[in-house]
JSON list of C-alpha atoms in Angstrom, two decimals:
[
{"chain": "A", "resi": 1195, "resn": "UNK", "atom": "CA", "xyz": [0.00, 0.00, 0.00]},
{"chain": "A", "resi": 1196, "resn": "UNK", "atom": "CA", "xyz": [0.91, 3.61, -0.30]},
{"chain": "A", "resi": 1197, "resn": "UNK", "atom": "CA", "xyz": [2.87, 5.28, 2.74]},
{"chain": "A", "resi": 1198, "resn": "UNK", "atom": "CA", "xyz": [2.38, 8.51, 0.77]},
{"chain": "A", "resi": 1199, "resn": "UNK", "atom": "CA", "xyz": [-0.48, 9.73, -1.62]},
{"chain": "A", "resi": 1200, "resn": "UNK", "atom": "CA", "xyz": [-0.54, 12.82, -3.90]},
{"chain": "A", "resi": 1201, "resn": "UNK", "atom": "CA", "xyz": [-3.29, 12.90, -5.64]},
{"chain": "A", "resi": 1202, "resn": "UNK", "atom": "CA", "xyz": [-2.78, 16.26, -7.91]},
{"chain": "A", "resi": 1203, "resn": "UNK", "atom": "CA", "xyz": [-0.24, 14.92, -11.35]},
{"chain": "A", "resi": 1204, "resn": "UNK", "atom": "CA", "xyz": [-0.41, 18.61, -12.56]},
{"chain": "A", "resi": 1205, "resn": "UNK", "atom": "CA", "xyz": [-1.94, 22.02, -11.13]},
{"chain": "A", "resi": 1206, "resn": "UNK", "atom": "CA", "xyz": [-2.51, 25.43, -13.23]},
{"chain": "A", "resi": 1207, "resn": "UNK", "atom": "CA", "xyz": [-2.74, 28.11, -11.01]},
{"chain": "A", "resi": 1208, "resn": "UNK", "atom": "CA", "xyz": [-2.84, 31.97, -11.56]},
{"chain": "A", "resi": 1209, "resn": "UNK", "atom": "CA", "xyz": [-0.48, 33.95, -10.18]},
{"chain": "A", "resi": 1210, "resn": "UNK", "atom": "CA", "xyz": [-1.38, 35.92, -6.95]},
{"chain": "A", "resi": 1211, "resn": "UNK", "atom": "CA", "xyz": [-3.48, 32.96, -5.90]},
{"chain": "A", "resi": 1212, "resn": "UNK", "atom": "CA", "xyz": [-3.65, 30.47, -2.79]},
{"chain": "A", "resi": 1213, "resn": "UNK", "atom": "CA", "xyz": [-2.86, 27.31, -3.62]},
{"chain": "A", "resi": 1214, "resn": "UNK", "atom": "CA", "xyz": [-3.53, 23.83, -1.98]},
{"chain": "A", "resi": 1215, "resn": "UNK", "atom": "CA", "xyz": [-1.68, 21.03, -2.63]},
{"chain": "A", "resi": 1216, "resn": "UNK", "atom": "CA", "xyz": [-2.80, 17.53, -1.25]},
{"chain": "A", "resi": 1217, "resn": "UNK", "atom": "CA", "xyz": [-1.05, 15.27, 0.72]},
{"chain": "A", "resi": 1218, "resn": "UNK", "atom": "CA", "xyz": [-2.55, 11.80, 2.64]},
{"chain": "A", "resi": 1219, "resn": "UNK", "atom": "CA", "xyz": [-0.35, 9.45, 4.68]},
{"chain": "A", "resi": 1220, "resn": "UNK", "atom": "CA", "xyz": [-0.47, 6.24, 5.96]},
{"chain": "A", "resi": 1221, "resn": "UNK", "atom": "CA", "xyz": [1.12, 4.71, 9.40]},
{"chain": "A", "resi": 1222, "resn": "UNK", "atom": "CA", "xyz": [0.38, 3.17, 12.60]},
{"chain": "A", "resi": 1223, "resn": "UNK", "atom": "CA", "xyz": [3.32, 4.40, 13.93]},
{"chain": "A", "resi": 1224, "resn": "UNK", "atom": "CA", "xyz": [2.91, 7.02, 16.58]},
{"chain": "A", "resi": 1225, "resn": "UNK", "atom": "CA", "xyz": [5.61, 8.97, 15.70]},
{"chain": "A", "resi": 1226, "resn": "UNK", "atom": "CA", "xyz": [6.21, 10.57, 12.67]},
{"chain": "A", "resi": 1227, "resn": "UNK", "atom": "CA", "xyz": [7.33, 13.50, 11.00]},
{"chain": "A", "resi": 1228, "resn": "UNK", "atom": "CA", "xyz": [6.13, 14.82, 7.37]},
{"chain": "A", "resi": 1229, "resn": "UNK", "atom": "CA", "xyz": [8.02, 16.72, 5.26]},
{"chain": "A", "resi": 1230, "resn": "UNK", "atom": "CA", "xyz": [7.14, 19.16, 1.75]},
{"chain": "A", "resi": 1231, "resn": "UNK", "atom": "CA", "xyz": [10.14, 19.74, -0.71]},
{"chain": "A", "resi": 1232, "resn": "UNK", "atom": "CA", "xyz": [10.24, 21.81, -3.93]},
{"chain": "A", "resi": 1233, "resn": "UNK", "atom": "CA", "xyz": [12.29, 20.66, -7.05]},
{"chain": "A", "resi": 1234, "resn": "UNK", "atom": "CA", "xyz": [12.51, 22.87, -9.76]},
{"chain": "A", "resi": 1235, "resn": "UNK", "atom": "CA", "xyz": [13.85, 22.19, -12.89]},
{"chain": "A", "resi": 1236, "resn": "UNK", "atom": "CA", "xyz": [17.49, 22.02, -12.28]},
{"chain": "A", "resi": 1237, "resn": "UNK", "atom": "CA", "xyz": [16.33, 19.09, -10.07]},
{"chain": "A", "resi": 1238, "resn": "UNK", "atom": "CA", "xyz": [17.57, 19.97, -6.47]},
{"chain": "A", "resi": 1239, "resn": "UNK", "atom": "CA", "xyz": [15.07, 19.29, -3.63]},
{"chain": "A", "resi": 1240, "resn": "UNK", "atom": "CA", "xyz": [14.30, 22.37, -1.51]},
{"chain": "A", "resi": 1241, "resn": "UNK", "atom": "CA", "xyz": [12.63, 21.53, 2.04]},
{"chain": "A", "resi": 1242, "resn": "UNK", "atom": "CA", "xyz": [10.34, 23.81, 2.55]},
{"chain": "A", "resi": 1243, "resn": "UNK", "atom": "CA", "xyz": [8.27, 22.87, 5.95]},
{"chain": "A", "resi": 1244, "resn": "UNK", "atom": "CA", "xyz": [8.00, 20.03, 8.55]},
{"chain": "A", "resi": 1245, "resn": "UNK", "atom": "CA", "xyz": [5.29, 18.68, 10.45]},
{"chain": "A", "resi": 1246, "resn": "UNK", "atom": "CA", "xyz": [5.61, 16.44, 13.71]},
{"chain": "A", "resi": 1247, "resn": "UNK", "atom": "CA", "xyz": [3.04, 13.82, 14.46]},
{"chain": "A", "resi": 1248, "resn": "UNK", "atom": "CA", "xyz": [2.91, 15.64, 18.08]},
{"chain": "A", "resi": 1249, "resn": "UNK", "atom": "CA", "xyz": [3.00, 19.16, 17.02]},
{"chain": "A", "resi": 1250, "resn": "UNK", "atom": "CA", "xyz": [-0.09, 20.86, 18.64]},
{"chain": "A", "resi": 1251, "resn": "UNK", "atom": "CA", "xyz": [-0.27, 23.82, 15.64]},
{"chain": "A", "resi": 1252, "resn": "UNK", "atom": "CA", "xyz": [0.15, 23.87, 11.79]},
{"chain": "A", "resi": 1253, "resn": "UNK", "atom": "CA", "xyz": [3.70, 24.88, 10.92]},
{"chain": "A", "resi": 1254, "resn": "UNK", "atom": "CA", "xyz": [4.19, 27.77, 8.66]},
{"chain": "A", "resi": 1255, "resn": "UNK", "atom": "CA", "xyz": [7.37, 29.09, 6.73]},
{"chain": "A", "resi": 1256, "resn": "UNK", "atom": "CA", "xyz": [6.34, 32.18, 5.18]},
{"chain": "A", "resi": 1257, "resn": "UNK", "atom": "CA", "xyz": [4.40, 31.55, 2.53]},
{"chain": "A", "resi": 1258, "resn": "UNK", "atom": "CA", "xyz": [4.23, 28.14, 3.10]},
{"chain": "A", "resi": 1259, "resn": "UNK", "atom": "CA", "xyz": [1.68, 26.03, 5.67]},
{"chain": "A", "resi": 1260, "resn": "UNK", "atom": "CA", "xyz": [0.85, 23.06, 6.23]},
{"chain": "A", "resi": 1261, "resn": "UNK", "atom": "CA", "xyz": [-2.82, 22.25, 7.32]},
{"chain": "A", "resi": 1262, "resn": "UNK", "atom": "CA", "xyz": [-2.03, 18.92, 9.52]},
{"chain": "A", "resi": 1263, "resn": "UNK", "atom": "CA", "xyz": [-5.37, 17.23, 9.91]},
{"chain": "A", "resi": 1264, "resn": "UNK", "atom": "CA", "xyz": [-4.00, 13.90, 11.48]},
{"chain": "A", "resi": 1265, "resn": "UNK", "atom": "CA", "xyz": [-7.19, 12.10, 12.07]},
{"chain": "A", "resi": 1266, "resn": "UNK", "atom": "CA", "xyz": [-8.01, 11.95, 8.68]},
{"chain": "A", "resi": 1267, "resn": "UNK", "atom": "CA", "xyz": [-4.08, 11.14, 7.92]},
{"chain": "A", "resi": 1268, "resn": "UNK", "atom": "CA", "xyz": [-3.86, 14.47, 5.62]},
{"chain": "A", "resi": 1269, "resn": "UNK", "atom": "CA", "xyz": [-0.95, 17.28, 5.16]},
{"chain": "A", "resi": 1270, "resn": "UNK", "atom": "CA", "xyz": [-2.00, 19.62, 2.74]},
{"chain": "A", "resi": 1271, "resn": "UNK", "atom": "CA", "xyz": [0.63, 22.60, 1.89]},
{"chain": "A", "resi": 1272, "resn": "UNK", "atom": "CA", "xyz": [-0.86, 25.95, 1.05]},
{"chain": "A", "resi": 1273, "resn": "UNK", "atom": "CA", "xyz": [0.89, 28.32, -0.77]},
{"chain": "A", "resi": 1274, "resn": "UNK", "atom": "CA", "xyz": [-0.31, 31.89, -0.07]},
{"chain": "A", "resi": 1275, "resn": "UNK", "atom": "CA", "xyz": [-0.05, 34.49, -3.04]},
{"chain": "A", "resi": 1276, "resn": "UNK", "atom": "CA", "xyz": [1.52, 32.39, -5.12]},
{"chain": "A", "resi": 1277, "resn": "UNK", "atom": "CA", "xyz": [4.36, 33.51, -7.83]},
{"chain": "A", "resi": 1278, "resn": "UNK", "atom": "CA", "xyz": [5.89, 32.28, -10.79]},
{"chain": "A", "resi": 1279, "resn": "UNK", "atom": "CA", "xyz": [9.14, 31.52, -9.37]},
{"chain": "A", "resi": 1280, "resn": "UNK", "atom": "CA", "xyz": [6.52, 28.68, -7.40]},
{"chain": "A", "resi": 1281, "resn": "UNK", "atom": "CA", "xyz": [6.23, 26.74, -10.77]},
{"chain": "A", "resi": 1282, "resn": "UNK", "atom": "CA", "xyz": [7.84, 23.37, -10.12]},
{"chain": "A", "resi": 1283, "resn": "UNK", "atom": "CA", "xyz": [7.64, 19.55, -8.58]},
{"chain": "A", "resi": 1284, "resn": "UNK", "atom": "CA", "xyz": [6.24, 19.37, -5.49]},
{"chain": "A", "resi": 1285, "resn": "UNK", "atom": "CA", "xyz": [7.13, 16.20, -3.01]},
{"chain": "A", "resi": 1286, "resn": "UNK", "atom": "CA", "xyz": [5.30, 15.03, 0.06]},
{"chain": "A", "resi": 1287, "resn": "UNK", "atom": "CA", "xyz": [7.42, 12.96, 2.18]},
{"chain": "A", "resi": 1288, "resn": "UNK", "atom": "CA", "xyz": [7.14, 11.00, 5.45]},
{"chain": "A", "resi": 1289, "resn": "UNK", "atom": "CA", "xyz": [9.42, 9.84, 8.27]},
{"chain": "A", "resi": 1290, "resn": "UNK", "atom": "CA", "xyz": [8.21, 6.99, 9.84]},
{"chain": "A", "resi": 1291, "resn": "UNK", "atom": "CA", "xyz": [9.50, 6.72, 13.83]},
{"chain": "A", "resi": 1292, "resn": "UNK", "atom": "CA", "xyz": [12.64, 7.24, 15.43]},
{"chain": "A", "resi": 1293, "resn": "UNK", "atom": "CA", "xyz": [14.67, 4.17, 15.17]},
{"chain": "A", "resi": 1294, "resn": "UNK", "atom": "CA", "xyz": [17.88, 5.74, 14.17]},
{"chain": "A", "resi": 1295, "resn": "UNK", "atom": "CA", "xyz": [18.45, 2.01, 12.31]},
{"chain": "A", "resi": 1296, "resn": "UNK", "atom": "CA", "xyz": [15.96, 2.31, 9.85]},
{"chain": "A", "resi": 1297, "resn": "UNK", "atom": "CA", "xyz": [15.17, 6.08, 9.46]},
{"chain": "A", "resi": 1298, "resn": "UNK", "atom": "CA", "xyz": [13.89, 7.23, 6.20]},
{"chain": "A", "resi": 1299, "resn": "UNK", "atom": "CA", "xyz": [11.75, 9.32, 3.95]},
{"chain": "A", "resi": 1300, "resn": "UNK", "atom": "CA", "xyz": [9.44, 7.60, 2.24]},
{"chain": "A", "resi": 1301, "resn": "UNK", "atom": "CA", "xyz": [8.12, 10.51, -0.52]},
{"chain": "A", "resi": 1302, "resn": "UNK", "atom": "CA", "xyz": [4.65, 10.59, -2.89]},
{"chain": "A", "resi": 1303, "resn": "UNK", "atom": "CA", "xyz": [4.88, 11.24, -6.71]},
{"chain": "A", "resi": 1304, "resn": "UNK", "atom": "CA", "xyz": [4.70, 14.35, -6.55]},
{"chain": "A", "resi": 1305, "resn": "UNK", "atom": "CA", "xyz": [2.82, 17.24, -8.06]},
{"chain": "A", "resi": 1306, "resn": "UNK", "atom": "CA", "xyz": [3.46, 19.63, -10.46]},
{"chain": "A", "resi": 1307, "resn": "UNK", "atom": "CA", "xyz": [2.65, 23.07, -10.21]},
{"chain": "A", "resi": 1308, "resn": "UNK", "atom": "CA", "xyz": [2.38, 25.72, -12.97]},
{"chain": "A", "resi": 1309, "resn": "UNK", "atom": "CA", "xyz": [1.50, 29.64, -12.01]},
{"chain": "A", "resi": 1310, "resn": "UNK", "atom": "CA", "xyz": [0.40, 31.54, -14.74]},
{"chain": "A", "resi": 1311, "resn": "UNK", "atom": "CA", "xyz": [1.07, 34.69, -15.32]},
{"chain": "B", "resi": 206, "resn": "UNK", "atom": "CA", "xyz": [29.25, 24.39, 7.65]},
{"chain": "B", "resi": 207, "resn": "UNK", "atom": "CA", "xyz": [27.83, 21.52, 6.36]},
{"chain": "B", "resi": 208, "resn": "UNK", "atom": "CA", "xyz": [27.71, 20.33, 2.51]},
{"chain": "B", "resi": 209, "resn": "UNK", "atom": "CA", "xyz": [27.31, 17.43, 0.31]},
{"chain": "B", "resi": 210, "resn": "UNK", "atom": "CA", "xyz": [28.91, 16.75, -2.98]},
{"chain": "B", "resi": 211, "resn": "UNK", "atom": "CA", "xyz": [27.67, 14.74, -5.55]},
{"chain": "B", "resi": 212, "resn": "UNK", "atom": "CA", "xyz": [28.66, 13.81, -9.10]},
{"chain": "B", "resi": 213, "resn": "UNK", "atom": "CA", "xyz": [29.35, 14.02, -12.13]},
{"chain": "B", "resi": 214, "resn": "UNK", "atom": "CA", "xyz": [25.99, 15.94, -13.08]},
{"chain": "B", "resi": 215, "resn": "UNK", "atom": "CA", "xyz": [25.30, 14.42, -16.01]},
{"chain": "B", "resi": 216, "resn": "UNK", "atom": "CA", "xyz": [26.45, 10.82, -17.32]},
{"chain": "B", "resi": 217, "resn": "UNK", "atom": "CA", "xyz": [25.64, 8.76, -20.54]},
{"chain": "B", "resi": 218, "resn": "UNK", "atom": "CA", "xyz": [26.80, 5.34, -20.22]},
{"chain": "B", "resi": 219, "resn": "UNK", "atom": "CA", "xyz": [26.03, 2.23, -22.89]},
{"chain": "B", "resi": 220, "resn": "UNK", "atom": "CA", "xyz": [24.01, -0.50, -21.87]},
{"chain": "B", "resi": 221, "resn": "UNK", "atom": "CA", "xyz": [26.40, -3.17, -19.78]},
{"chain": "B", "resi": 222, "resn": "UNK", "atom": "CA", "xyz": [29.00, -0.69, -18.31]},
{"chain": "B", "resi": 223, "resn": "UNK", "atom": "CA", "xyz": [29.58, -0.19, -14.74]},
{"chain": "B", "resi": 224, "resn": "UNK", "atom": "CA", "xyz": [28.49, 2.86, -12.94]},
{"chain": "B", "resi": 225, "resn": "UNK", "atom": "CA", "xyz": [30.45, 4.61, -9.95]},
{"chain": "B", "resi": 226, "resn": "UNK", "atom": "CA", "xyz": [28.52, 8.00, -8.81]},
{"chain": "B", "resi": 227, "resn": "UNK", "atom": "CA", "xyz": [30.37, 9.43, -5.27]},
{"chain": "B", "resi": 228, "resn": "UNK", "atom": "CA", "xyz": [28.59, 11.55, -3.02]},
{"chain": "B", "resi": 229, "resn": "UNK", "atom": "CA", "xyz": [30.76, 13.29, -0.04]},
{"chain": "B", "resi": 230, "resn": "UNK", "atom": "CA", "xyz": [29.74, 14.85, 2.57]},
{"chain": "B", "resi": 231, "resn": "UNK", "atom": "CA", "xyz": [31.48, 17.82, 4.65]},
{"chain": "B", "resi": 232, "resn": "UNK", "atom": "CA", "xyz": [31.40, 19.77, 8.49]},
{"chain": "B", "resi": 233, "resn": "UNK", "atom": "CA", "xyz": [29.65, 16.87, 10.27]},
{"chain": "B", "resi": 234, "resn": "UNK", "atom": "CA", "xyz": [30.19, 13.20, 11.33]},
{"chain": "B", "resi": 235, "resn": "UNK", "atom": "CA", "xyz": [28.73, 10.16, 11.16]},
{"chain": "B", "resi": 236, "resn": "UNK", "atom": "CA", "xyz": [25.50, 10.48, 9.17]},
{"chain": "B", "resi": 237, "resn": "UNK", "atom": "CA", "xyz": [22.70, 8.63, 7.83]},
{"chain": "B", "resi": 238, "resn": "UNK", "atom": "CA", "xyz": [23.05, 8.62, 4.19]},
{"chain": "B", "resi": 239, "resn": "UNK", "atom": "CA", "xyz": [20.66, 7.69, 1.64]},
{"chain": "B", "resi": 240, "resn": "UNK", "atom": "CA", "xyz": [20.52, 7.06, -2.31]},
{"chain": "B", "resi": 241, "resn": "UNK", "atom": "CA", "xyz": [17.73, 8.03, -4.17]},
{"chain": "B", "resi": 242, "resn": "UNK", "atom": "CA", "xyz": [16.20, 7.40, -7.77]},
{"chain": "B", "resi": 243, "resn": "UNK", "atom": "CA", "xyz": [13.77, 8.97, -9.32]},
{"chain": "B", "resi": 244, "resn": "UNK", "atom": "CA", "xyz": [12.40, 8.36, -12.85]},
{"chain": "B", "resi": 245, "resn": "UNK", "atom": "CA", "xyz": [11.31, 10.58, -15.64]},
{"chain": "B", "resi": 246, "resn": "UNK", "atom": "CA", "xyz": [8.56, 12.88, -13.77]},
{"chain": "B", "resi": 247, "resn": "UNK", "atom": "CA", "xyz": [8.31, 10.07, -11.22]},
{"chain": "B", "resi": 248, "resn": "UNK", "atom": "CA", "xyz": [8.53, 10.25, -7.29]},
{"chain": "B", "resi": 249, "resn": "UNK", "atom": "CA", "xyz": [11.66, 9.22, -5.22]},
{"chain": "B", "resi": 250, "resn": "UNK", "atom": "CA", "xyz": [12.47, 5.84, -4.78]},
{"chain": "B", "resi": 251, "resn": "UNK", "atom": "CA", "xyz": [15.06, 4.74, -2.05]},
{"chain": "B", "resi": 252, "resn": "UNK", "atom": "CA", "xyz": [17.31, 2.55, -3.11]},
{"chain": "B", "resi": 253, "resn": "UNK", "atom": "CA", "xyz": [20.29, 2.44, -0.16]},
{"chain": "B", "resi": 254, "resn": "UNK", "atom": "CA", "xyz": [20.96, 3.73, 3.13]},
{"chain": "B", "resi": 255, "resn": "UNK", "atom": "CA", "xyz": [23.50, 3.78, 5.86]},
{"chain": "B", "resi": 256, "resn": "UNK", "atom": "CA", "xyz": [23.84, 4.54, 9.16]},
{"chain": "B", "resi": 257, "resn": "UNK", "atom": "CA", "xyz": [27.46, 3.81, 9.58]},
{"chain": "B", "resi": 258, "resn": "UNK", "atom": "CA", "xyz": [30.74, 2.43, 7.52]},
{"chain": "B", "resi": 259, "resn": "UNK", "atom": "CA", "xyz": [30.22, -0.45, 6.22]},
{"chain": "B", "resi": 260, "resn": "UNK", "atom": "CA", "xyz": [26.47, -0.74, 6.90]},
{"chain": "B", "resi": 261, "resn": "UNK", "atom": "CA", "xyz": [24.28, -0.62, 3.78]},
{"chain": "B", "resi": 262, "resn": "UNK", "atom": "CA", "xyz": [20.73, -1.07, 3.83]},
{"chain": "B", "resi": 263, "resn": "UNK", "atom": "CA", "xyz": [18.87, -2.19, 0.65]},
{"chain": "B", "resi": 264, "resn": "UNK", "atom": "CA", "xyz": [15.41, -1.44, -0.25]},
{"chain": "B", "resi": 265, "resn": "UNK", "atom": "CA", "xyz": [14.63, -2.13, -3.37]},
{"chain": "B", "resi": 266, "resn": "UNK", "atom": "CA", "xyz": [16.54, -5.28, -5.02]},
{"chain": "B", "resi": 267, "resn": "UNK", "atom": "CA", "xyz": [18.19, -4.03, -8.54]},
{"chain": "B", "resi": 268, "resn": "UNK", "atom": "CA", "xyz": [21.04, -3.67, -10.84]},
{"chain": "B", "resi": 269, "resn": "UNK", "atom": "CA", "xyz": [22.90, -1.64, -8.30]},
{"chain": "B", "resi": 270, "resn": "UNK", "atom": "CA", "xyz": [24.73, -2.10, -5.32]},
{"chain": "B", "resi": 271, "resn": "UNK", "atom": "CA", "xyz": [25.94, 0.55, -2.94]},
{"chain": "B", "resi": 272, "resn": "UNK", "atom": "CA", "xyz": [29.19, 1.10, -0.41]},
{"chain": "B", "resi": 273, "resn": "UNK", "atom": "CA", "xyz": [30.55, 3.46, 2.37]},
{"chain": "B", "resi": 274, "resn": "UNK", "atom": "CA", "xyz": [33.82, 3.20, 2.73]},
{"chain": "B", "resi": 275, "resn": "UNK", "atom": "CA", "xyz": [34.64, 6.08, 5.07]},
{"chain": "B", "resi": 276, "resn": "UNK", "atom": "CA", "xyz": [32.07, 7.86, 7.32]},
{"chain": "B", "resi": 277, "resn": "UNK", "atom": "CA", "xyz": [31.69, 10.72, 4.93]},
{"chain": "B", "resi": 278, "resn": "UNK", "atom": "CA", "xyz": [31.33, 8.68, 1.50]},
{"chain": "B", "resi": 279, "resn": "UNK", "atom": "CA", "xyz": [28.95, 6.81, -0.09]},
{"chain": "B", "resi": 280, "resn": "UNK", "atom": "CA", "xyz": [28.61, 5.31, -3.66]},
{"chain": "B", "resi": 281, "resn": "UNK", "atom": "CA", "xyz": [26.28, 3.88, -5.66]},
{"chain": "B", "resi": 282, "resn": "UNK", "atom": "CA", "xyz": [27.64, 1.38, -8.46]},
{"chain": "B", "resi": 283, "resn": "UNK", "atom": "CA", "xyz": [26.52, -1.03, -10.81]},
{"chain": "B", "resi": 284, "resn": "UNK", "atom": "CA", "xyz": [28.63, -3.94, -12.59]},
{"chain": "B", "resi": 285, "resn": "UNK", "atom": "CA", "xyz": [26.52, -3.60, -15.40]},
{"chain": "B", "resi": 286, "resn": "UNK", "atom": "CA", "xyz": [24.28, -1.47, -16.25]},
{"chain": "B", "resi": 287, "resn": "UNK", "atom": "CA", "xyz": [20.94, -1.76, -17.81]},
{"chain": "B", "resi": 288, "resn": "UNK", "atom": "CA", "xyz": [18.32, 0.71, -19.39]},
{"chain": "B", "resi": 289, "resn": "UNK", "atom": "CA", "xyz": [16.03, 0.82, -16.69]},
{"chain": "B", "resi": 290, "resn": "UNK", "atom": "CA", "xyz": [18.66, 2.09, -14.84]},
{"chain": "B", "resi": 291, "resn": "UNK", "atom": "CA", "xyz": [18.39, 5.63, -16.58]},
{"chain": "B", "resi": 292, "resn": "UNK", "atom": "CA", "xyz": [17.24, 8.30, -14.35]},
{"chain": "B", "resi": 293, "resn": "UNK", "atom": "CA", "xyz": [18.09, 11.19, -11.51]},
{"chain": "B", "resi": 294, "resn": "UNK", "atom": "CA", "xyz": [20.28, 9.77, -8.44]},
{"chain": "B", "resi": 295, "resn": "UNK", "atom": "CA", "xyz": [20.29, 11.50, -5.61]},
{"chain": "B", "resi": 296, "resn": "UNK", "atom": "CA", "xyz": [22.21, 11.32, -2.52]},
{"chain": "B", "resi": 297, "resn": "UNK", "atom": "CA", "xyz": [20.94, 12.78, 0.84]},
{"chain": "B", "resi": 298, "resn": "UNK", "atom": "CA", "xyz": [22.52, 12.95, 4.41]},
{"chain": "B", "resi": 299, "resn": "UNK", "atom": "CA", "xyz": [21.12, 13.37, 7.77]},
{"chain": "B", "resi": 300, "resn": "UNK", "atom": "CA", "xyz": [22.11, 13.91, 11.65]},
{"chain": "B", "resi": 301, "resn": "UNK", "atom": "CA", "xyz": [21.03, 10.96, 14.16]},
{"chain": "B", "resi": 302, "resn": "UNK", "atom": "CA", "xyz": [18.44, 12.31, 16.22]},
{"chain": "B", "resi": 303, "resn": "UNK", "atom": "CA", "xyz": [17.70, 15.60, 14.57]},
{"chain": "B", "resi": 304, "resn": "UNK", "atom": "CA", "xyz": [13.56, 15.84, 13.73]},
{"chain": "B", "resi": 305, "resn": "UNK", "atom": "CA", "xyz": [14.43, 16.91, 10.38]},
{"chain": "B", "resi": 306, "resn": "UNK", "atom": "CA", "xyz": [17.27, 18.32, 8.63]},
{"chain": "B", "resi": 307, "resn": "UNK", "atom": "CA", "xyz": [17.21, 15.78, 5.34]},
{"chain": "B", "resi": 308, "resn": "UNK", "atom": "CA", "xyz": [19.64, 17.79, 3.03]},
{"chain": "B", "resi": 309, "resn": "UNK", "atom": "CA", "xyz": [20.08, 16.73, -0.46]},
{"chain": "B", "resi": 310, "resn": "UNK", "atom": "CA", "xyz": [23.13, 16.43, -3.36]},
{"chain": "B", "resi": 311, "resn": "UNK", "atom": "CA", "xyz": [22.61, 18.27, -6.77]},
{"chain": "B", "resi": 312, "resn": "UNK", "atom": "CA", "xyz": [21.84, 14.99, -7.95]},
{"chain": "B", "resi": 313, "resn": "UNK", "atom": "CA", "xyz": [23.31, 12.98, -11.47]},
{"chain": "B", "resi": 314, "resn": "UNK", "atom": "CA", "xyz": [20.93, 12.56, -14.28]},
{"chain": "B", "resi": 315, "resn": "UNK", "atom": "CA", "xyz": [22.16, 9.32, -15.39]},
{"chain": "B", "resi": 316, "resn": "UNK", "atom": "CA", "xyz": [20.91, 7.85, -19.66]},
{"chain": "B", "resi": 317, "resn": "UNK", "atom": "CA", "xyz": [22.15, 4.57, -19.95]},
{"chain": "B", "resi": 318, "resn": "UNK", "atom": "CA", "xyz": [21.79, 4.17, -24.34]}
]
């Protein structure tokens, strides 16, 4: 089954506007951190927010933030007033525990997001 | 401060050569590092990791076969390679304990032809 779940392949979005990207997980583990990273083009993967399985509030990077709803298993990023420089990949990702033997990001497919101008 | 290296960039390699793709990293001891794949407009796949010298993890059984020599080194090789193995490698590194802190290489867009 799938740890991690984007369901968005592609996204058109006009500039200036929100944007919500989807994100639904899958563990039984307690603890867990979830992760959003940005690849543009040149391929490099940008981390842009985390999320802790025990963090009380949604975090938020500046534009960025991530609506944690964990009983439904869901990390949606927003991504206020967007701009062009936004268009690119976007990557879900999960850590699963804290075994420090077998820690690892488990990431979705990914969606890609276009701003138009 | 803390960096990772990764290369070449790019690589075209003929079907049945062996790969070799390095990744280094600098300022910090003893991570966990991973190797990634990730196919034409695909998701990341993990395909190695290591928590220590000498220790490799596999997750996915393939062409490819991975080694860490020394704490800060880890490569990724393949005796022969195959066309399936063409894609985007990427290496990653990360501090025991920290919550987060995943940092990745530039990556190597590998073609195998």
């Amino acid at each position: 089954a799938q740890k991690i779940t984007q369901t968005q392949p592609g996204m058109f979005v006009q500039e200036k506007e929100a944007v919500t990207l989807d994100c639904t997980y899958d563990t039984s583990d307690p603890s867990y951190g979830l992760f959003w990273y940005k690849q543009p083009s040149s391929g490099e993967m940008i981390f842009l927010i985390y999320q802790g399985s025990y963090d009380q509030q949604n975090a938020t990077e500046g534009r960025y933030s991530l609506n944690f709803q964990k009983a439904r298993k869901s990390a949606n990023l927003v991504i206020s007033a967007s701009q062009l420089g936004d268009s690119a990949m976007y990557f879900c990702a999960m850590r699963e525990g804290w075994d420090f033997g077998n820690e690892k990001l488990t990431f979705g497919t990914g969606t890609r997001l276009t701003i138009i101008p | 401060s803390q960096t990772i290296h990764q290369w070449p960039a790019t690589l075209v390699q003929p079907v049945g050569s062996p790969l070799s793709l390095e990744c280094t990293v600098e300022g910090t001891s003893n991570p966990n590092l991973y190797w990634y794949r990730q196919a034409a407009g695909r998701g990341l796949q993990l395909l190695f990791y290591s928590v220590g010298i000498g220790q490799i993890s596999s997750e996915v059984p393939q062409n490819l076969s991975a080694s860490r020599p020394q704490d800060r080194q880890f490569i990724l090789s393949s005796k022969k390679l195959l066309l399936s193995d063409s894609g985007f490698y990427l290496c990653a590194w990360k501090i025991l304990g920290q919550l987060y802190g995943y940092t990745f290489g530039s990556g190597t867009r590998l073609t195998v032809v």
